[in-house]
PDB file of C-alpha atoms in Angstrom:
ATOM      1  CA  UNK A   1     104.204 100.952 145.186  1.00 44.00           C
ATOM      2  CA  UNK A   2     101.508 103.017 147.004  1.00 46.00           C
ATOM      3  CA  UNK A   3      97.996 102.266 145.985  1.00 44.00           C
ATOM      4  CA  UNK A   4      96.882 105.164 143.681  1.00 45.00           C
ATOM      5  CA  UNK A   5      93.437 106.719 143.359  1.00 53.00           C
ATOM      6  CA  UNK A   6      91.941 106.334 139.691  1.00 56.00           C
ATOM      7  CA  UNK A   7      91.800 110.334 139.401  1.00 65.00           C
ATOM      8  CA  UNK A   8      95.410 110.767 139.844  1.00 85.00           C
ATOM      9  CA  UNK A   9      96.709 107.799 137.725  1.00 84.00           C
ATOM     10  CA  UNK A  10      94.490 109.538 135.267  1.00 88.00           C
ATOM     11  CA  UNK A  11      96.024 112.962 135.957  1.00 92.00           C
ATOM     12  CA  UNK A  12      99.958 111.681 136.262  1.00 93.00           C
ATOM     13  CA  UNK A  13      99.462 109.918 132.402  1.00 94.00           C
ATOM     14  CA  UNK A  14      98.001 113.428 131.900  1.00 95.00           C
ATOM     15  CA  UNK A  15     100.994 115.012 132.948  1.00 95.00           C
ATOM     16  CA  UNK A  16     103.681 112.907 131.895  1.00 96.00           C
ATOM     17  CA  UNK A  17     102.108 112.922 128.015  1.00 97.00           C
ATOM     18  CA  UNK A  18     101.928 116.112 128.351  1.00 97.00           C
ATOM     19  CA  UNK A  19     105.317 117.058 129.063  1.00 97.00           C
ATOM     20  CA  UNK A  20     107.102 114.225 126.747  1.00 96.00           C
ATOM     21  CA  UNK A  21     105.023 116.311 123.927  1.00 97.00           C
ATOM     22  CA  UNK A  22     105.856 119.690 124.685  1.00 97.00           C
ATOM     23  CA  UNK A  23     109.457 118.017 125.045  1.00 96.00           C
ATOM     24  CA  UNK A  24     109.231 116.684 121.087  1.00 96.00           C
ATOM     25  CA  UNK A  25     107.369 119.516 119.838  1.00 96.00           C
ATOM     26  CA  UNK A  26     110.131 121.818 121.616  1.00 96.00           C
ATOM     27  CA  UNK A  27     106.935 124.048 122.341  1.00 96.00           C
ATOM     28  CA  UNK A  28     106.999 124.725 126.445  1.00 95.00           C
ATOM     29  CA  UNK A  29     103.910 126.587 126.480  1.00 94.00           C
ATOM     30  CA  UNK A  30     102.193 123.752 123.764  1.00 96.00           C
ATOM     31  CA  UNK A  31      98.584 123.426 124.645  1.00 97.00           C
ATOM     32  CA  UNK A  32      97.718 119.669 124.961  1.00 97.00           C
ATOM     33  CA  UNK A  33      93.909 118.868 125.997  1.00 97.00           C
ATOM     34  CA  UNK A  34      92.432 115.357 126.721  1.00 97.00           C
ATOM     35  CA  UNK A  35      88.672 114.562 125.475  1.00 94.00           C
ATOM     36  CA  UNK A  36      86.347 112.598 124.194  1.00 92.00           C
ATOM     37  CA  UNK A  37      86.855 113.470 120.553  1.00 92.00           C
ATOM     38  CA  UNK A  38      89.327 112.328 118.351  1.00 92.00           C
ATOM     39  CA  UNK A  39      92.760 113.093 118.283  1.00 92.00           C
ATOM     40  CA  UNK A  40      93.763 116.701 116.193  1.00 93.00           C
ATOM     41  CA  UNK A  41      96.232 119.777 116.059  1.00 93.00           C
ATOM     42  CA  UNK A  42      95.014 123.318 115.339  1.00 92.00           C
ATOM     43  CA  UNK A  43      98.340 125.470 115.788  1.00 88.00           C
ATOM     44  CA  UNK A  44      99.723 125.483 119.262  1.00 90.00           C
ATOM     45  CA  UNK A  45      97.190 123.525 120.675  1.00 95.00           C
ATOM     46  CA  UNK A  46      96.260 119.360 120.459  1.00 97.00           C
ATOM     47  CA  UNK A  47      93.833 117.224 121.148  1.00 96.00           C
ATOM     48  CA  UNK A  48      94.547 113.681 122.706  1.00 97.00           C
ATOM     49  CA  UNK A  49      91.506 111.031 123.511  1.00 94.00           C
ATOM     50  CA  UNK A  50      91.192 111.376 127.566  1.00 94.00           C
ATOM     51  CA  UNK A  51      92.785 107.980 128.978  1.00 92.00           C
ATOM     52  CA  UNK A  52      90.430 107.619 131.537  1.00 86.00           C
ATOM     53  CA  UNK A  53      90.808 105.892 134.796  1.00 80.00           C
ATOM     54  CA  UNK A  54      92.397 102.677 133.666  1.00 81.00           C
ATOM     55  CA  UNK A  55      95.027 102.075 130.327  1.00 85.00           C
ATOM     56  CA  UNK A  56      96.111  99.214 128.902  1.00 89.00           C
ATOM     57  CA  UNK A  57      99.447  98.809 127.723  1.00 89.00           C
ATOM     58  CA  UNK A  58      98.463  98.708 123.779  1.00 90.00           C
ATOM     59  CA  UNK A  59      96.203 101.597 124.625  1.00 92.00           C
ATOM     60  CA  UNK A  60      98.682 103.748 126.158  1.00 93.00           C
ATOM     61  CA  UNK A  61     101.170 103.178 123.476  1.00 93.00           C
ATOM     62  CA  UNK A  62      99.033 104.225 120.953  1.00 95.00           C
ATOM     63  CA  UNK A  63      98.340 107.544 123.111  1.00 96.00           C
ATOM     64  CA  UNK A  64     101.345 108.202 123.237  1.00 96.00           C
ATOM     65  CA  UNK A  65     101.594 107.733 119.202  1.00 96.00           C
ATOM     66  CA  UNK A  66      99.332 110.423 118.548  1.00 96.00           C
ATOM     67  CA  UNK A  67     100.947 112.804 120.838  1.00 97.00           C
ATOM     68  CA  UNK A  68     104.249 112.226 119.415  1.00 97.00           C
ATOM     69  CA  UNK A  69     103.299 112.034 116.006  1.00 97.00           C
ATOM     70  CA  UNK A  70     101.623 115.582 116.735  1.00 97.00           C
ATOM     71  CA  UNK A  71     104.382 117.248 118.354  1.00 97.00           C
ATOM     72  CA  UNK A  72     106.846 115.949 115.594  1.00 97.00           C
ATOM     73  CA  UNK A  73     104.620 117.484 113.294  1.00 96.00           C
ATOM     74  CA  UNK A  74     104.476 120.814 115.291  1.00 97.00           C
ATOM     75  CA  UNK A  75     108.548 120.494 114.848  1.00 96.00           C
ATOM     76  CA  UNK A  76     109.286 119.342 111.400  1.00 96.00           C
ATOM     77  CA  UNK A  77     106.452 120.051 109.122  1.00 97.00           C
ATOM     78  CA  UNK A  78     106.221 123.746 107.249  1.00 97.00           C
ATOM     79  CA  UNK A  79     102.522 124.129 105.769  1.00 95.00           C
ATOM     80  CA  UNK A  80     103.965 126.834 103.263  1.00 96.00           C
ATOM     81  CA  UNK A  81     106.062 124.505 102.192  1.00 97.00           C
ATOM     82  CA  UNK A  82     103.465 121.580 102.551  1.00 96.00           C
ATOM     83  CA  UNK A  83     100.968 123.700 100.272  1.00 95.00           C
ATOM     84  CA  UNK A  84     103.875 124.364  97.786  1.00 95.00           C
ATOM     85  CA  UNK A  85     104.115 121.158  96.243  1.00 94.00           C
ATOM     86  CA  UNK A  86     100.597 119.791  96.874  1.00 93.00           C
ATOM     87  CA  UNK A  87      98.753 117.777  93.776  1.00 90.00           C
ATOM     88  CA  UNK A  88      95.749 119.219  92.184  1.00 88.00           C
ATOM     89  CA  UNK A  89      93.270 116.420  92.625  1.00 87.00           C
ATOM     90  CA  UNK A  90      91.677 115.410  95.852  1.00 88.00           C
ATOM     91  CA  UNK A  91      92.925 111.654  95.808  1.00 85.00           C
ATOM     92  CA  UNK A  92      96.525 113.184  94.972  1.00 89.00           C
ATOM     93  CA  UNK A  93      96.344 115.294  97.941  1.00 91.00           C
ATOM     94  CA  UNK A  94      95.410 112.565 100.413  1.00 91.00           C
ATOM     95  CA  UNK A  95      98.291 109.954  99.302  1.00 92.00           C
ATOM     96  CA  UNK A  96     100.200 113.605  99.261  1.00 94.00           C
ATOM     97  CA  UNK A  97      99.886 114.114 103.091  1.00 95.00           C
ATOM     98  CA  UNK A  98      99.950 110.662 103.765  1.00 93.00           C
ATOM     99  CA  UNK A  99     103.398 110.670 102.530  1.00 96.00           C
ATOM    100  CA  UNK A 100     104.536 113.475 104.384  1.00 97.00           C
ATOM    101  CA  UNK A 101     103.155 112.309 107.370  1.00 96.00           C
ATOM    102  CA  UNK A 102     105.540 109.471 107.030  1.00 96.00           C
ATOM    103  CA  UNK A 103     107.895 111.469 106.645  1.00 97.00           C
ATOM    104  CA  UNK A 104     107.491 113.070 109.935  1.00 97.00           C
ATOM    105  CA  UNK A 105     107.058 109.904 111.351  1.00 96.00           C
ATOM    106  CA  UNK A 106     110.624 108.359 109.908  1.00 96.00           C
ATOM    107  CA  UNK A 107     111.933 111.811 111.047  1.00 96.00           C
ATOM    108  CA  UNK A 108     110.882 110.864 114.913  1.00 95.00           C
ATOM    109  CA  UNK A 109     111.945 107.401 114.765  1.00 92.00           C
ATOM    110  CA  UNK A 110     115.732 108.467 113.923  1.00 92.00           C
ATOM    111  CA  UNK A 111     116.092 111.482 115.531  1.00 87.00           C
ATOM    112  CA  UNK A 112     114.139 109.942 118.919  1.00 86.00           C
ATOM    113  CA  UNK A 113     114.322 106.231 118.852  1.00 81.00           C
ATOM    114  CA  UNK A 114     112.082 106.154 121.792  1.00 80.00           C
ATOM    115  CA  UNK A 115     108.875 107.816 119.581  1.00 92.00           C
ATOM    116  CA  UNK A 116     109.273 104.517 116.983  1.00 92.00           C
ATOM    117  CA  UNK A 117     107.143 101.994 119.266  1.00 91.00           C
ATOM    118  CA  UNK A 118     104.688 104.362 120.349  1.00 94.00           C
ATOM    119  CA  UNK A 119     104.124 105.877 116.387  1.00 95.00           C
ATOM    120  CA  UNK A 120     104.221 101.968 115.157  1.00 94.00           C
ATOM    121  CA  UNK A 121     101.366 101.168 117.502  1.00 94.00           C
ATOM    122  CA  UNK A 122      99.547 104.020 116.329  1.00 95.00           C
ATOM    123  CA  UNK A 123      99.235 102.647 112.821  1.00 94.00           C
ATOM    124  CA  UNK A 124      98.637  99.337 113.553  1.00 95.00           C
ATOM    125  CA  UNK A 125      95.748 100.733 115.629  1.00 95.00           C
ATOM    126  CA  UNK A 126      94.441 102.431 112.415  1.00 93.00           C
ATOM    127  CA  UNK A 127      94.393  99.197 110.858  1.00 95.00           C
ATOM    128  CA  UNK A 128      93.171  96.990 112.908  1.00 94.00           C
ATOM    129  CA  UNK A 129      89.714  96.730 111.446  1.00 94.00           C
ATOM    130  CA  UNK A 130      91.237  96.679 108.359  1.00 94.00           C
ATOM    131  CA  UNK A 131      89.888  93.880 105.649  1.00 94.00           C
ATOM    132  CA  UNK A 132      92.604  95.115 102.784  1.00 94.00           C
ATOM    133  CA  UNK A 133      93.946  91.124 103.419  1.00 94.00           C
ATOM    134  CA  UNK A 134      90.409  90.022 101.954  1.00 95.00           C
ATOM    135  CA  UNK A 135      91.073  91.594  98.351  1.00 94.00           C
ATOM    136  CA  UNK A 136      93.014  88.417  96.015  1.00 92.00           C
ATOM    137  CA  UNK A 137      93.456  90.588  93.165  1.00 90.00           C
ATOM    138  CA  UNK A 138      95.523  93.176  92.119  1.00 86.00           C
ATOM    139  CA  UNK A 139      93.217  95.149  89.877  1.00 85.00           C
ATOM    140  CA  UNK A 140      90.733  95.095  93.266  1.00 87.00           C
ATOM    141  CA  UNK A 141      93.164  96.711  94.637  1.00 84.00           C
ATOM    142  CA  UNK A 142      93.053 100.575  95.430  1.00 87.00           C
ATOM    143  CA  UNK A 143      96.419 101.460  94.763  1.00 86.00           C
ATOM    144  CA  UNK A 144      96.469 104.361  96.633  1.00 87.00           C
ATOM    145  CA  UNK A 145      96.216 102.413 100.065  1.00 90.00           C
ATOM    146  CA  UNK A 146      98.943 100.424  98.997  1.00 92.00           C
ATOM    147  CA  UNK A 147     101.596 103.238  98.036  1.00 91.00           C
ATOM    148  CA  UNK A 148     101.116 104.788 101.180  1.00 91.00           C
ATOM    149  CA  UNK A 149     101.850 101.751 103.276  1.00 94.00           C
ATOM    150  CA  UNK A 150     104.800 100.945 101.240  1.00 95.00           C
ATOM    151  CA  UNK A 151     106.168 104.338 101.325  1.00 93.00           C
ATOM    152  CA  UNK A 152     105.645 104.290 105.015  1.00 94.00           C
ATOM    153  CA  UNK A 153     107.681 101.118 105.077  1.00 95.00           C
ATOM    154  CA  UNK A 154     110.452 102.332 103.218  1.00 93.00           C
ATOM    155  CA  UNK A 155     110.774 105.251 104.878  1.00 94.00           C
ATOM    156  CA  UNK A 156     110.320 104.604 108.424  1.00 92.00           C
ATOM    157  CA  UNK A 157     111.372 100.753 108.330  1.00 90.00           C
ATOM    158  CA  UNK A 158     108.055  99.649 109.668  1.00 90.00           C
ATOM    159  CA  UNK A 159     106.144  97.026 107.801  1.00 93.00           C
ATOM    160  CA  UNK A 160     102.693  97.365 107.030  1.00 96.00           C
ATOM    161  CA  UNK A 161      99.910  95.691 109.745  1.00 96.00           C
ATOM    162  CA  UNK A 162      99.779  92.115 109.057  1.00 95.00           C
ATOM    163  CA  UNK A 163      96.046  92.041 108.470  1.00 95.00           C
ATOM    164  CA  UNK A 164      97.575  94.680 105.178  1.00 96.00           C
ATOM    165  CA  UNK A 165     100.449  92.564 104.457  1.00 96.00           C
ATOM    166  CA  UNK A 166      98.933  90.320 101.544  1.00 95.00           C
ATOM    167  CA  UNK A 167      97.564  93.354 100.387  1.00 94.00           C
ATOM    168  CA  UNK A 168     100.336  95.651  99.772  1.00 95.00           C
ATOM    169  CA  UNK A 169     102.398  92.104  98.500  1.00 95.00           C
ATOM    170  CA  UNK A 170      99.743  92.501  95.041  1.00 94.00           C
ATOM    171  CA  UNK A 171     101.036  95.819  94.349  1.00 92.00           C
ATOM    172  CA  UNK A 172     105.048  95.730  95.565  1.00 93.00           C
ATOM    173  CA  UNK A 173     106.155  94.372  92.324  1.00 94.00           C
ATOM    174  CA  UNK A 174     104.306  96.664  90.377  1.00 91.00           C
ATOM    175  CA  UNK A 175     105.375  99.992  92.861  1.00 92.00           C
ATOM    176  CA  UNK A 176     109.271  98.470  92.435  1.00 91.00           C
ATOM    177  CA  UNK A 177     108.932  98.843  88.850  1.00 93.00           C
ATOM    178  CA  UNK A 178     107.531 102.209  88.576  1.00 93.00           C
ATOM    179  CA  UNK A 179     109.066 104.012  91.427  1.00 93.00           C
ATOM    180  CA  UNK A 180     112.110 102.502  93.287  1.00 92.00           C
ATOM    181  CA  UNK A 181     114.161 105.285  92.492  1.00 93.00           C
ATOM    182  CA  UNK A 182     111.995 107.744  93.431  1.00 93.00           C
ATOM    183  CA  UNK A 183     111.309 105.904  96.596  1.00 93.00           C
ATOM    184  CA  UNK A 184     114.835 105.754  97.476  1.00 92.00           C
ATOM    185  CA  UNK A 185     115.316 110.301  96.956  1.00 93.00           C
ATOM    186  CA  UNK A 186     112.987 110.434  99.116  1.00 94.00           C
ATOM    187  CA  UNK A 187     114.531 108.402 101.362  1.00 93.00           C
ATOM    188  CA  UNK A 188     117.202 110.271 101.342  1.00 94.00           C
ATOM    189  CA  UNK A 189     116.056 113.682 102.120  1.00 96.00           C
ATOM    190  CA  UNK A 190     113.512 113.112 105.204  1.00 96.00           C
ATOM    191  CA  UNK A 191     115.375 115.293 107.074  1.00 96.00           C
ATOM    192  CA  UNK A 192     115.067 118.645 104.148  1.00 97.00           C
ATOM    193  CA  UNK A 193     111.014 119.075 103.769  1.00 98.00           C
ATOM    194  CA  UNK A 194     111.502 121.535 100.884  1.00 97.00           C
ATOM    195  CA  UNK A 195     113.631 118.752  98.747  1.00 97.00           C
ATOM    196  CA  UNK A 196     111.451 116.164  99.951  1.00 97.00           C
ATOM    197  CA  UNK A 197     108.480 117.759  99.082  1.00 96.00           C
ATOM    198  CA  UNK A 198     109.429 118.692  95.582  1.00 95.00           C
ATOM    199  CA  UNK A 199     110.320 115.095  94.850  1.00 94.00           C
ATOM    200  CA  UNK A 200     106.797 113.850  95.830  1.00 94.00           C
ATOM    201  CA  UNK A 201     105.265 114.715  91.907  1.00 90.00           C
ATOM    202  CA  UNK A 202     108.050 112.611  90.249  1.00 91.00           C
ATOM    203  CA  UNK A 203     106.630 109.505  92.447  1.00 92.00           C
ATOM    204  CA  UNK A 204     103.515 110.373  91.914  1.00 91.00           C
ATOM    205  CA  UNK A 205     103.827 110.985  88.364  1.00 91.00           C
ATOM    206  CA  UNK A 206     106.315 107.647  87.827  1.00 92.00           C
ATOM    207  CA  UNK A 207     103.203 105.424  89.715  1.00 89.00           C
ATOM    208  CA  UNK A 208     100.636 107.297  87.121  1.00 85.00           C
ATOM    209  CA  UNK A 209      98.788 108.338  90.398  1.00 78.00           C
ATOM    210  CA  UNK A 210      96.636 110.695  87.800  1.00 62.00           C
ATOM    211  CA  UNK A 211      94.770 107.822  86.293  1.00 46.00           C
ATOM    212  CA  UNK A 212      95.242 105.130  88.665  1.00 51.00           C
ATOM    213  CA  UNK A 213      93.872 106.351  91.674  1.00 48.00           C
ATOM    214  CA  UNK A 214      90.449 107.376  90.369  1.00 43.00           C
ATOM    215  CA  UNK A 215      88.062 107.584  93.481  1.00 40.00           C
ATOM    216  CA  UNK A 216      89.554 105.249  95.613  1.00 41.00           C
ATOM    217  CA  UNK A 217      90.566 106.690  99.120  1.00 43.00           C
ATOM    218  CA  UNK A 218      94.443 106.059 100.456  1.00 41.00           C
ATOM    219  CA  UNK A 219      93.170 106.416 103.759  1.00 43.00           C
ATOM    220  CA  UNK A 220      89.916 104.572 103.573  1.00 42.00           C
ATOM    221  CA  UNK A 221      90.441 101.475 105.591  1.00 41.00           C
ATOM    222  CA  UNK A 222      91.807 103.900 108.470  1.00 46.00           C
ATOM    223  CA  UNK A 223      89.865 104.910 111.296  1.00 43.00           C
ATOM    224  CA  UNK A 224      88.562 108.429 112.207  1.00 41.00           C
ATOM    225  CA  UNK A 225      91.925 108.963 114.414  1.00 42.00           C
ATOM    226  CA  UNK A 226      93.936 108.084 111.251  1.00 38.00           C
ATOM    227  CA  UNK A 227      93.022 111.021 109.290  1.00 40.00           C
ATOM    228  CA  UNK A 228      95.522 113.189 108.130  1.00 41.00           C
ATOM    229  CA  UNK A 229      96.245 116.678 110.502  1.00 43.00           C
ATOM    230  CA  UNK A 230      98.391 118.230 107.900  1.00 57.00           C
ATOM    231  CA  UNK A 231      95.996 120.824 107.293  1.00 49.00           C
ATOM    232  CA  UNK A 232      95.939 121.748 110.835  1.00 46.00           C
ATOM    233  CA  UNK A 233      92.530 119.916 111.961  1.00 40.00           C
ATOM    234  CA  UNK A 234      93.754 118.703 114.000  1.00 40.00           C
ATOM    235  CA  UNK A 235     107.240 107.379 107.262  1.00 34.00           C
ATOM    236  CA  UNK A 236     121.940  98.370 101.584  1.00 32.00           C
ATOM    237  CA  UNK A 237     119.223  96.047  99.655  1.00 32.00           C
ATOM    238  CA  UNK A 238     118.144  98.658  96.232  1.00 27.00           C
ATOM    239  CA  UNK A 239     114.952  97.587  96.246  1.00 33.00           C
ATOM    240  CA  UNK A 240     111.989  96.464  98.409  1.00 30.00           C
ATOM    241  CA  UNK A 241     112.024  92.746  98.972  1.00 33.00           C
ATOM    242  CA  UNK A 242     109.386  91.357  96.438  1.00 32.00           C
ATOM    243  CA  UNK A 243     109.901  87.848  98.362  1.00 31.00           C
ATOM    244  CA  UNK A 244     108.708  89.432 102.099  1.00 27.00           C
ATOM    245  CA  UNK A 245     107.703  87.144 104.250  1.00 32.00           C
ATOM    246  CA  UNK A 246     106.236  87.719 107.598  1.00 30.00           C
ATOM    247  CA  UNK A 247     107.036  84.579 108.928  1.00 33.00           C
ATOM    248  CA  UNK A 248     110.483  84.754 108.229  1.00 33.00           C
ATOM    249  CA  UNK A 249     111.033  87.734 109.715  1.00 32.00           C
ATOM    250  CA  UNK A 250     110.838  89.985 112.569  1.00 33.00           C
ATOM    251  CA  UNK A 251     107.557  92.346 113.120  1.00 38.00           C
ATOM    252  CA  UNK A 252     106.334  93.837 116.477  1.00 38.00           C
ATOM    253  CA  UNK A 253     103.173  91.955 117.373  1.00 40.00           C
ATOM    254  CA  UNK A 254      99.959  93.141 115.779  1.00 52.00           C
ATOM    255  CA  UNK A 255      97.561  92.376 118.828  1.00 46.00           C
ATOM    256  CA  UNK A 256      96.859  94.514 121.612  1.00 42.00           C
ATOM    257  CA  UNK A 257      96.798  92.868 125.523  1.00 40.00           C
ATOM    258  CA  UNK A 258      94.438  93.563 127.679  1.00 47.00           C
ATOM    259  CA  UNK A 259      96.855  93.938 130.464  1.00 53.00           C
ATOM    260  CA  UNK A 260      96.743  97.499 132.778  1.00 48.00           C
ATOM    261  CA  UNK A 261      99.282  99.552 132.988  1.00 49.00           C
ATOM    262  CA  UNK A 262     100.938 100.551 136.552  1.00 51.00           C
ATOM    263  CA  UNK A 263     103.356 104.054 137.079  1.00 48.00           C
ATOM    264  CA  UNK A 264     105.828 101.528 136.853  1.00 54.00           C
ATOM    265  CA  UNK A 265     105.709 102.229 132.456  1.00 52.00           C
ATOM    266  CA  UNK A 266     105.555 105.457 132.892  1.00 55.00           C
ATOM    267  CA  UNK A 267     108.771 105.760 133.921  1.00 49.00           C
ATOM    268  CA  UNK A 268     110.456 106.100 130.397  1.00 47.00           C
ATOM    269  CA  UNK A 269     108.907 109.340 129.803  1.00 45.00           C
ATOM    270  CA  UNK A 270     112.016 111.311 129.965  1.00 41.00           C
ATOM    271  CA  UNK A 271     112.542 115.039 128.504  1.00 40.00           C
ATOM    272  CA  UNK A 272     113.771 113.767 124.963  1.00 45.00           C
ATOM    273  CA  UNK A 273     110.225 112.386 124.399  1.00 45.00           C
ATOM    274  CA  UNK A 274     111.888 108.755 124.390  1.00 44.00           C
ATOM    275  CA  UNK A 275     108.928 107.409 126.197  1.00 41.00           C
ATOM    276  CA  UNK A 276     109.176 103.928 125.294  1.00 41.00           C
ATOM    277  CA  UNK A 277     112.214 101.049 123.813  1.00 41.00           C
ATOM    278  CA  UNK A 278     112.545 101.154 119.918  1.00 41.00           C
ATOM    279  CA  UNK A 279     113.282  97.973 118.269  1.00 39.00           C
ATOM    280  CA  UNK A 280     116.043  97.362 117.282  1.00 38.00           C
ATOM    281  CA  UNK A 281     117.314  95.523 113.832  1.00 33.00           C
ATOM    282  CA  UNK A 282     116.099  92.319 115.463  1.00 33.00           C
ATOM    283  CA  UNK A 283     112.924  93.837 116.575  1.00 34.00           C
ATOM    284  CA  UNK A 284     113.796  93.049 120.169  1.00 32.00           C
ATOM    285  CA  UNK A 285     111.953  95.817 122.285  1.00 32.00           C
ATOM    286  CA  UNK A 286     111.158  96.500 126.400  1.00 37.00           C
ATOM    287  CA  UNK A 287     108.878  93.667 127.552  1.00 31.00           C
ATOM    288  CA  UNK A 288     107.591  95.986 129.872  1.00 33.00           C
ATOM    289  CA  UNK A 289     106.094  97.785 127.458  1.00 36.00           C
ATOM    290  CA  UNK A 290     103.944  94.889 126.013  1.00 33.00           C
ATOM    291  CA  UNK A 291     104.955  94.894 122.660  1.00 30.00           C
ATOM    292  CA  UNK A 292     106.419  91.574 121.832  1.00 31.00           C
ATOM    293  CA  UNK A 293     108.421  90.912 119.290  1.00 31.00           C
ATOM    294  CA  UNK A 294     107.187  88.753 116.228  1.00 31.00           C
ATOM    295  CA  UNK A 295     107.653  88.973 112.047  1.00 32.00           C
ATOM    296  CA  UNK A 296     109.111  92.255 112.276  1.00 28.00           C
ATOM    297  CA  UNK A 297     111.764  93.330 109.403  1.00 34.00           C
ATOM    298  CA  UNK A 298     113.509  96.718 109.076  1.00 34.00           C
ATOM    299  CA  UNK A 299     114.466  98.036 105.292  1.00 36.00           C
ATOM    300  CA  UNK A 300     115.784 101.253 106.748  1.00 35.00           C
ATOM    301  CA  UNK A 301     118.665 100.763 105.023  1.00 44.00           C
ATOM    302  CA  UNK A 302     117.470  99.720 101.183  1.00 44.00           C
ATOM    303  CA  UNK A 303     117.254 102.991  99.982  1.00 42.00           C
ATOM    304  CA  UNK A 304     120.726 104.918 101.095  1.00 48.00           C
TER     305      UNK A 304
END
C-alpha cells in the first residue's frame, strides 16, 4: 500500500463514515460534521468526534457506532410517536429513551448485521469507566441502570460490559419476576415503533419504575457521548438466564487495543452501512477488525 499523508487518512475515514451513514440513514443529502464536541443529531444534520490523524481499531469502531446508531435513528425512530407514549417523571423518561434507543439499536443489528460490532463497541465504550461491578448489594443498586442494560440485552442479544455484569446479575432475578413477559412483547415488535412504544408503560408499570427509581439516573455511569439523542440534541429460552456466566460463554472482548488502523479496515464500508463482521451465535467476528472474541452469549432468541 502507498504511504498516506495523515490529512488524507483523516479525510478518507471522513468520507467513508460519511457515506456508510447517509447509506443507513437512507438520507443522501444527510449532513454529517466531525469536531471536537461530542457526538449529537439535530434533524438532518450529526455530529461525530473528528478522528484525527491516527485511529485505533477500538476507536474507530466505536466511531463508527455513533454514526450508525445516529443514522438508524434518523431511519426508524418517529418523535411524534416517541413523545406519545413518554412517562411523566424525569427518571421515567430517561429509562424511557434508553429503551427505545435499544430498540433502534436491535433494529440495526438485524436488519444490517454489519452495524452490530460497531453499535456493541459503542456501549462498551460508555461503560468503560463504569464502577456498577463495585456495588454487592441489591438494594445499592439503582435499578434503573440495571433495566436498561437488561433490556438492551434482551433485545439486541448483547450482554452488558463485563465491568456491569455482576451488577445487572443483583437485579435479573428480580426484573424476571416482574417483567419477563413484558420483556418478551417488546421483543417482539422492534420492528412497529407505535406498538412498541405503547407497551413500554406496562414494563414500566410491572417493574414499579414509579417508586423504585426515585432519583437515581439510568444513564449515570455513562459518559457524556452516552446520553440519549432522542430529543434531537443531538436494544427459544422464556426467560433470561438467572445462572449467566461470563466465563462460560461467549462475549466480544471488553478492552480496547492500541493497535492503528491502516485503509486496509476500511474496506468493509460498503453502501448497506455493513461496515464491519457481526458475530455470529458463537461470537466469532473479523480479526481484522480487532474485536476478539471472548464470554460473549446471544439471547436473541429467548423472547420469540
Amino acid at each position: 500500500m502507498p504511504e498516506i499523508k495523515e490529512n488524507n487518512f483523516s479525510e478518507i475515514i471522513k468520507k467513508t463514515i460519511t457515506e456508510a451513514t447517509r447509506s443507513i440513514a437512507e438520507e443522501p443529502e444527510l449532513e454529517v460534521i466531525f469536531s471536537d464536541e461530542p457526538p449529537n443529531i439535530s434533524g438532518k444534520k450529526i455530529k461525530l468526534r473528528d478522528p484525527g490523524a491516527s485511529l485505533n481499531k477500538s476507536e474507530l469502531a466505536v466511531l463508527r457506532g455513533n454514526a450508525d446508531l445516529m443514522a438508524l435513528k434518523i431511519k426508524n425512530h418517529d418523535q411524534e410517536i416517541h413523545r406519545k407514549y413518554q412517562p411523566t417523571s424525569p427518571q421515567a423518561q430517561k429509562l424511557y429513551d434508553l429503551i427505545e434507543e435499544a430498540r433502534i439499536e436491535a433494529v440495526g443489528a438485524e436488519d444490517m448485521p454489519g452495524c452490530a460490532t460497531n453499535l456493541n463497541a459503542r456501549n462498551i465504550e460508555n461503560y468503560r469507566n463504569s464502577t456498577l461491578n463495585n456495588i454487592t448489594h441489591k438494594d445499592e443498586a439503582p435499578i434503573g441502570e440495571a433495566i436498561s442494560l437488561i433490556i438492551r440485552e434482551a433485545l439486541t442479544g448483547f450482554a452488558p460490559p463485563s465491568n456491569t455484569r455482576k451488577f445487572v446479575d443483583l437485579w435479573r432475578p428480580h426484573i424476571n419476576e416482574k417483567a419477563l413477559e413484558e420483556l418478551k412483547k417488546l421483543k417482539d415488535e422492534i420492528h412497529n415503533q407505535e406498538l412498541f412504544a405503547s407497551q413500554i408503560p406496562q414494563l414500566l408499570d410491572a417493574l414499579d419504575i414509579a417508586s423504585s427509581l426515585g432519583d437515581s439516573d439510568p444513564s449515570s455511569s455513562k459518559n457524556e457521548d452516552g446520553e440519549s439523542e432522542l430529543e434531537g440534541s443531538e436494544e427459544e429460552n422464556t426467560e433470561i438466564s438467572d445462572e449467566f456466566d461470563p466465563d462460560e460463554s461467549e462475549v466480544i472482548d471488553d478492552e480496547s487495543t492500541e493497535e492503528l488502523i491502516d485503509l486496509d479496515d476500511l474496506e468493509g464500508a460498503d453502501e448497506e452501512g455493513e461496515e464491519s463482521s457481526a458475530p455470529d451465535s458463537s461470537g466469532e467476528i473479523d480479526d481484522s477488525k480487532n474485536l476478539r472474541k471472548q464470554d460473549y452469549k446471544i439471547y436473541t432468541n429467548q423472547y420469540r
